[in-house]
Tab-separated table of C-alpha atoms in Angstrom:
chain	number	residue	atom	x	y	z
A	13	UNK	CA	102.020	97.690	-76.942
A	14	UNK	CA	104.129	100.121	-78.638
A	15	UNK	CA	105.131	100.075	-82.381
A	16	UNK	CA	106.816	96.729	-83.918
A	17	UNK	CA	105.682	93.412	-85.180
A	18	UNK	CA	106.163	91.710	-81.537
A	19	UNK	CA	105.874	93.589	-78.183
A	20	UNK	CA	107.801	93.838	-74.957
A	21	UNK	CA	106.305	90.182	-73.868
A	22	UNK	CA	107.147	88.570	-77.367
A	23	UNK	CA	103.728	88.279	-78.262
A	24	UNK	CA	102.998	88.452	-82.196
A	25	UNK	CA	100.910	91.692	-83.205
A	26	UNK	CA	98.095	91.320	-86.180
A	27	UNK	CA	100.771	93.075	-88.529
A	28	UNK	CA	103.426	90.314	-87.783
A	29	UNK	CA	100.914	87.767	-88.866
A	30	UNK	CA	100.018	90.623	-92.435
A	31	UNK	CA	103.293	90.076	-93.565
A	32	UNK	CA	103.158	85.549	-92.691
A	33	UNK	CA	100.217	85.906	-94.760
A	34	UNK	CA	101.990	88.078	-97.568
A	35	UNK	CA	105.002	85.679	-97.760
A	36	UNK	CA	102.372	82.708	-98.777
A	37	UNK	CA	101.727	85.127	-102.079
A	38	UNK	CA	103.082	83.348	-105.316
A	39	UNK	CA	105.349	84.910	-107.521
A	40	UNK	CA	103.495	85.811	-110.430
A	41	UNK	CA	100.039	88.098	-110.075
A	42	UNK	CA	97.102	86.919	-111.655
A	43	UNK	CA	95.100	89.626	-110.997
A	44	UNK	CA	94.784	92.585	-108.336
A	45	UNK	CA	92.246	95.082	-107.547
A	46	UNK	CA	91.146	97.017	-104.604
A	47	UNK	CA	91.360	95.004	-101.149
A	48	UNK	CA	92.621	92.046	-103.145
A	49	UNK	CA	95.265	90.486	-104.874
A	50	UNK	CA	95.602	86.796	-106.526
A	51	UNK	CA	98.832	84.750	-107.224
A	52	UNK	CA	99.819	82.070	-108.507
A	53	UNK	CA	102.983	79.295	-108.059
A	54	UNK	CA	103.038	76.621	-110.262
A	55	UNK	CA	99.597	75.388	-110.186
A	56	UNK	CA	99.135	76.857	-106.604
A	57	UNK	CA	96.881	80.084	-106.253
A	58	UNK	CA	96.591	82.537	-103.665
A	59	UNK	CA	93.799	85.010	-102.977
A	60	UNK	CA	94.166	87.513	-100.135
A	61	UNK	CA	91.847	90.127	-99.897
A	62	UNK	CA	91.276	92.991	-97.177
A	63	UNK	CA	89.017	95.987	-95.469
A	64	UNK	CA	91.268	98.374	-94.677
A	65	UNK	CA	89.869	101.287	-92.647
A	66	UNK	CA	91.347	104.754	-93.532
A	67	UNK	CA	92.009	107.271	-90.136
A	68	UNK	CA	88.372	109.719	-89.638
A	69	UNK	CA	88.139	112.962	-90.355
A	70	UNK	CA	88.523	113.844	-86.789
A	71	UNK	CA	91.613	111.879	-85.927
A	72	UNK	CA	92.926	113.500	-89.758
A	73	UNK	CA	92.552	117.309	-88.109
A	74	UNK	CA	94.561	116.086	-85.097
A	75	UNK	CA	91.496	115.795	-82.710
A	76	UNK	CA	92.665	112.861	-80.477
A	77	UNK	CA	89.965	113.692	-77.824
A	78	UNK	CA	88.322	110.459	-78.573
A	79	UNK	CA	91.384	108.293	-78.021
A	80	UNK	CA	91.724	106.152	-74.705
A	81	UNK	CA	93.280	102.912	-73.710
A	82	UNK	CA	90.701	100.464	-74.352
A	83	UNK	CA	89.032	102.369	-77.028
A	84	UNK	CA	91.843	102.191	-80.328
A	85	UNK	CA	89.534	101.515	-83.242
A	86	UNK	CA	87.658	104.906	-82.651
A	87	UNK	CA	90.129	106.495	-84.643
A	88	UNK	CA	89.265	105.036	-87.837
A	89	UNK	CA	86.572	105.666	-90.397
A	90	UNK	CA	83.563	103.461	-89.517
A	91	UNK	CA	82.761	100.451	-92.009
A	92	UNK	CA	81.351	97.301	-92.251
A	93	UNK	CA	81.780	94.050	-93.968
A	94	UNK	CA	83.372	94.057	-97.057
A	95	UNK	CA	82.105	91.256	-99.397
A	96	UNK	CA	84.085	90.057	-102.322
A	97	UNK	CA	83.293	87.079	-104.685
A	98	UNK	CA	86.238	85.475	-106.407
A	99	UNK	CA	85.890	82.832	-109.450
A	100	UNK	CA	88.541	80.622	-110.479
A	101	UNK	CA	88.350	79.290	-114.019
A	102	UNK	CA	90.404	76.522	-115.557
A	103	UNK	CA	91.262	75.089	-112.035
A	104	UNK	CA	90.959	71.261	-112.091
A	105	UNK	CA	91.817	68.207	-109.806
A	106	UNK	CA	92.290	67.106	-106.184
A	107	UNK	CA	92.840	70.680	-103.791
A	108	UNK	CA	93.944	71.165	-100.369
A	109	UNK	CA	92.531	74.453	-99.419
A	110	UNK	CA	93.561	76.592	-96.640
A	111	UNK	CA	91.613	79.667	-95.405
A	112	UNK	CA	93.466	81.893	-93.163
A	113	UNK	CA	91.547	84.730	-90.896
A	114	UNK	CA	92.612	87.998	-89.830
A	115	UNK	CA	90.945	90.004	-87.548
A	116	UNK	CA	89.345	91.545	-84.602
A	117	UNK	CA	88.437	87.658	-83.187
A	118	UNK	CA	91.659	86.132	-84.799
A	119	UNK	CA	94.969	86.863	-84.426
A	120	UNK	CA	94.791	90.649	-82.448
A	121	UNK	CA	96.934	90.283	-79.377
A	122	UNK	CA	94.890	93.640	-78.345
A	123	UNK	CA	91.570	92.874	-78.747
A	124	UNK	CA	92.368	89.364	-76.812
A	125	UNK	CA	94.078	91.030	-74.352
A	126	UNK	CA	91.092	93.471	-73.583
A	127	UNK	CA	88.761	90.701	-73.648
A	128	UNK	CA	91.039	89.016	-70.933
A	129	UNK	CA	90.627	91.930	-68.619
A	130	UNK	CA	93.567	94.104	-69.685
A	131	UNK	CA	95.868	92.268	-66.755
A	132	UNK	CA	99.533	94.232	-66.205
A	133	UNK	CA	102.619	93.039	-65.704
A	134	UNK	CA	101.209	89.983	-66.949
A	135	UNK	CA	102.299	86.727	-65.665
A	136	UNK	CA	104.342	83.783	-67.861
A	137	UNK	CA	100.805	82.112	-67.816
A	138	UNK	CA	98.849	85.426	-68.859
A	139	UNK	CA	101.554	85.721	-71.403
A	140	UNK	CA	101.521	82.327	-73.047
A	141	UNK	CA	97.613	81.758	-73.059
A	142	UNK	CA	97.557	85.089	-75.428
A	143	UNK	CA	100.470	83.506	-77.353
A	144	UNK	CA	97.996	80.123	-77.947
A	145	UNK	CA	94.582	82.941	-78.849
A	146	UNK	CA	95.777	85.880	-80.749
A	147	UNK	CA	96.819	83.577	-83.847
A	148	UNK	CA	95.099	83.557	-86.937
A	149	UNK	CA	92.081	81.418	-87.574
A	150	UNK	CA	93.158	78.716	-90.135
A	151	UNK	CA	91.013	76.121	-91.771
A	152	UNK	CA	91.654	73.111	-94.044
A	153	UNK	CA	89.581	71.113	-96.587
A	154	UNK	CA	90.411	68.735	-99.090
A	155	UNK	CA	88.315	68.918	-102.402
A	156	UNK	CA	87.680	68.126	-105.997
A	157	UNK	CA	87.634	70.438	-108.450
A	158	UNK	CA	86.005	70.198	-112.240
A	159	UNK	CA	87.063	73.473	-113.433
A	160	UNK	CA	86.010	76.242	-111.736
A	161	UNK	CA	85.797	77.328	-107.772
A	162	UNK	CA	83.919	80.322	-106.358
A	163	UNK	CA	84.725	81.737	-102.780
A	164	UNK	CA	82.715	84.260	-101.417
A	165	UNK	CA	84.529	86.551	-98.633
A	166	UNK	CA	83.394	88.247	-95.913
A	167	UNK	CA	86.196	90.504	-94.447
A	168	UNK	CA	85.562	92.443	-91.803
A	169	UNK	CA	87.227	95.965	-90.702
A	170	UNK	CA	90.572	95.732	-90.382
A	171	UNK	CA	91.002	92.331	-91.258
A	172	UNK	CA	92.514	90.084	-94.036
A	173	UNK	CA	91.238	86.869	-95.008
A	174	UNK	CA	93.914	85.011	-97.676
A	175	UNK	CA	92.836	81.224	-99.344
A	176	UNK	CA	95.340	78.513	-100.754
A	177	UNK	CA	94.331	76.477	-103.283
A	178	UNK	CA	97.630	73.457	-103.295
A	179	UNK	CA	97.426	71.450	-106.562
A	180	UNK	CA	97.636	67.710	-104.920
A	181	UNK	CA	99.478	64.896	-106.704
C-alpha cells in the first residue's frame, strides 16, 4: 500500500506500469483526443488509449463514509466500458504488433492481492507469486498489412490498453 510506484514489498503498482507504457510513446504525436493519444517513431506507431474514472460526488464533498479496506474503487464515479475505434491509413508491410493491458485483471497488485485473500505480512512466496500476476497482459502477432489497420478497443474503468505497430524489415 501507501503512495509510490512500488510498495513496502517491492511489488510494482498499476501506475508504475502507466508510466512503462508511456515511455513506449514515440516522439512525434499523430493525433490525440480524449482517452487517447497516437505516436509515431520512424515508421513505428503507438496508440494508447484510457477510461479514466473521475472521484464521485460524494467522495468530492469529503464524505469518505463509503471507504473501507477492500472496497477502494467506491470512491470513483461509476462507468463502464469505454469503446474506441482507431484506423490507420497509409500503413503498409510486414507488422509485429504488441497489445499491452491495463487493468483491474492485469497488472493491479491490489485487486490480485484481494483476490488472493488479502494475506499480511506476506511471505517471500506470497510476495513473488503477486510479482509473476499483477503484470500487464501483453500479446504479440505478426501480420501483413495493405494499407490500412483498424483496432477496436475495449478499455475498461481505470484501465489503459496501448498497441505497437513495429515496421519489420
Amino acid at each position: 500500500g501507501g503512495f509510490g510506484l512500488i510498495n513496502k514489498d517491492g511489488l510494482k503498482k498499476p501506475s508504475y506500469y502507466a508510466y512503462y507504457l508511456l515511455s513506449k510513446l514515440g516522439n512525434e504525436i499523430i493525433e490525440q483526443g480524449e482517452d487517447y493519444i497516437i505516436t509515431r517513431s520512424g515508421e513505428d506507431i503507438q496508440i494508447l488509449a484510457y477510461n479514466y474514472a473521475y472521484f464521485d460526488d460524494l467522495f468530492l464533498l469529503g464524505d469518505t463514509s463509503h471507504i473501507n479496506h477492500r472496497e477502494r474503487y467506491l470512491i470513483y464515479e461509476n462507468k463502464g466500458i469505454r469503446e474506441m475505434e482507431f484506423k490507420i491509413n497509409g500503413i503498409v508491410g510486414d507488422y509485429k504488433i504488441t497489445n499491452y493491458k491495463l487493468n483491474r485483471e492485469s497488472g493491479s497488485v491490489f485487486d490480485t492481492w484481494i483476490k488472493m485473500g488479502m494475506p499480511e505480512n506476506m511471505s517471500v512466496e506470497e510476495i513473488e507469486y503477486l510479482k509473476g500476476k499483477a503484470k500487464p497482459e501483453m500479446a504479440v502477432e505478426y501480420v501483413k498489412l495493405k494499407g490500412e489497420y483498424r483496432y477496436v478497443f475495449q478499455v475498461p474503468v481505470h484501465g489503459v490498453e496501448m498497441l505497437i505497430l513495429e515496421k519489420r524489415m
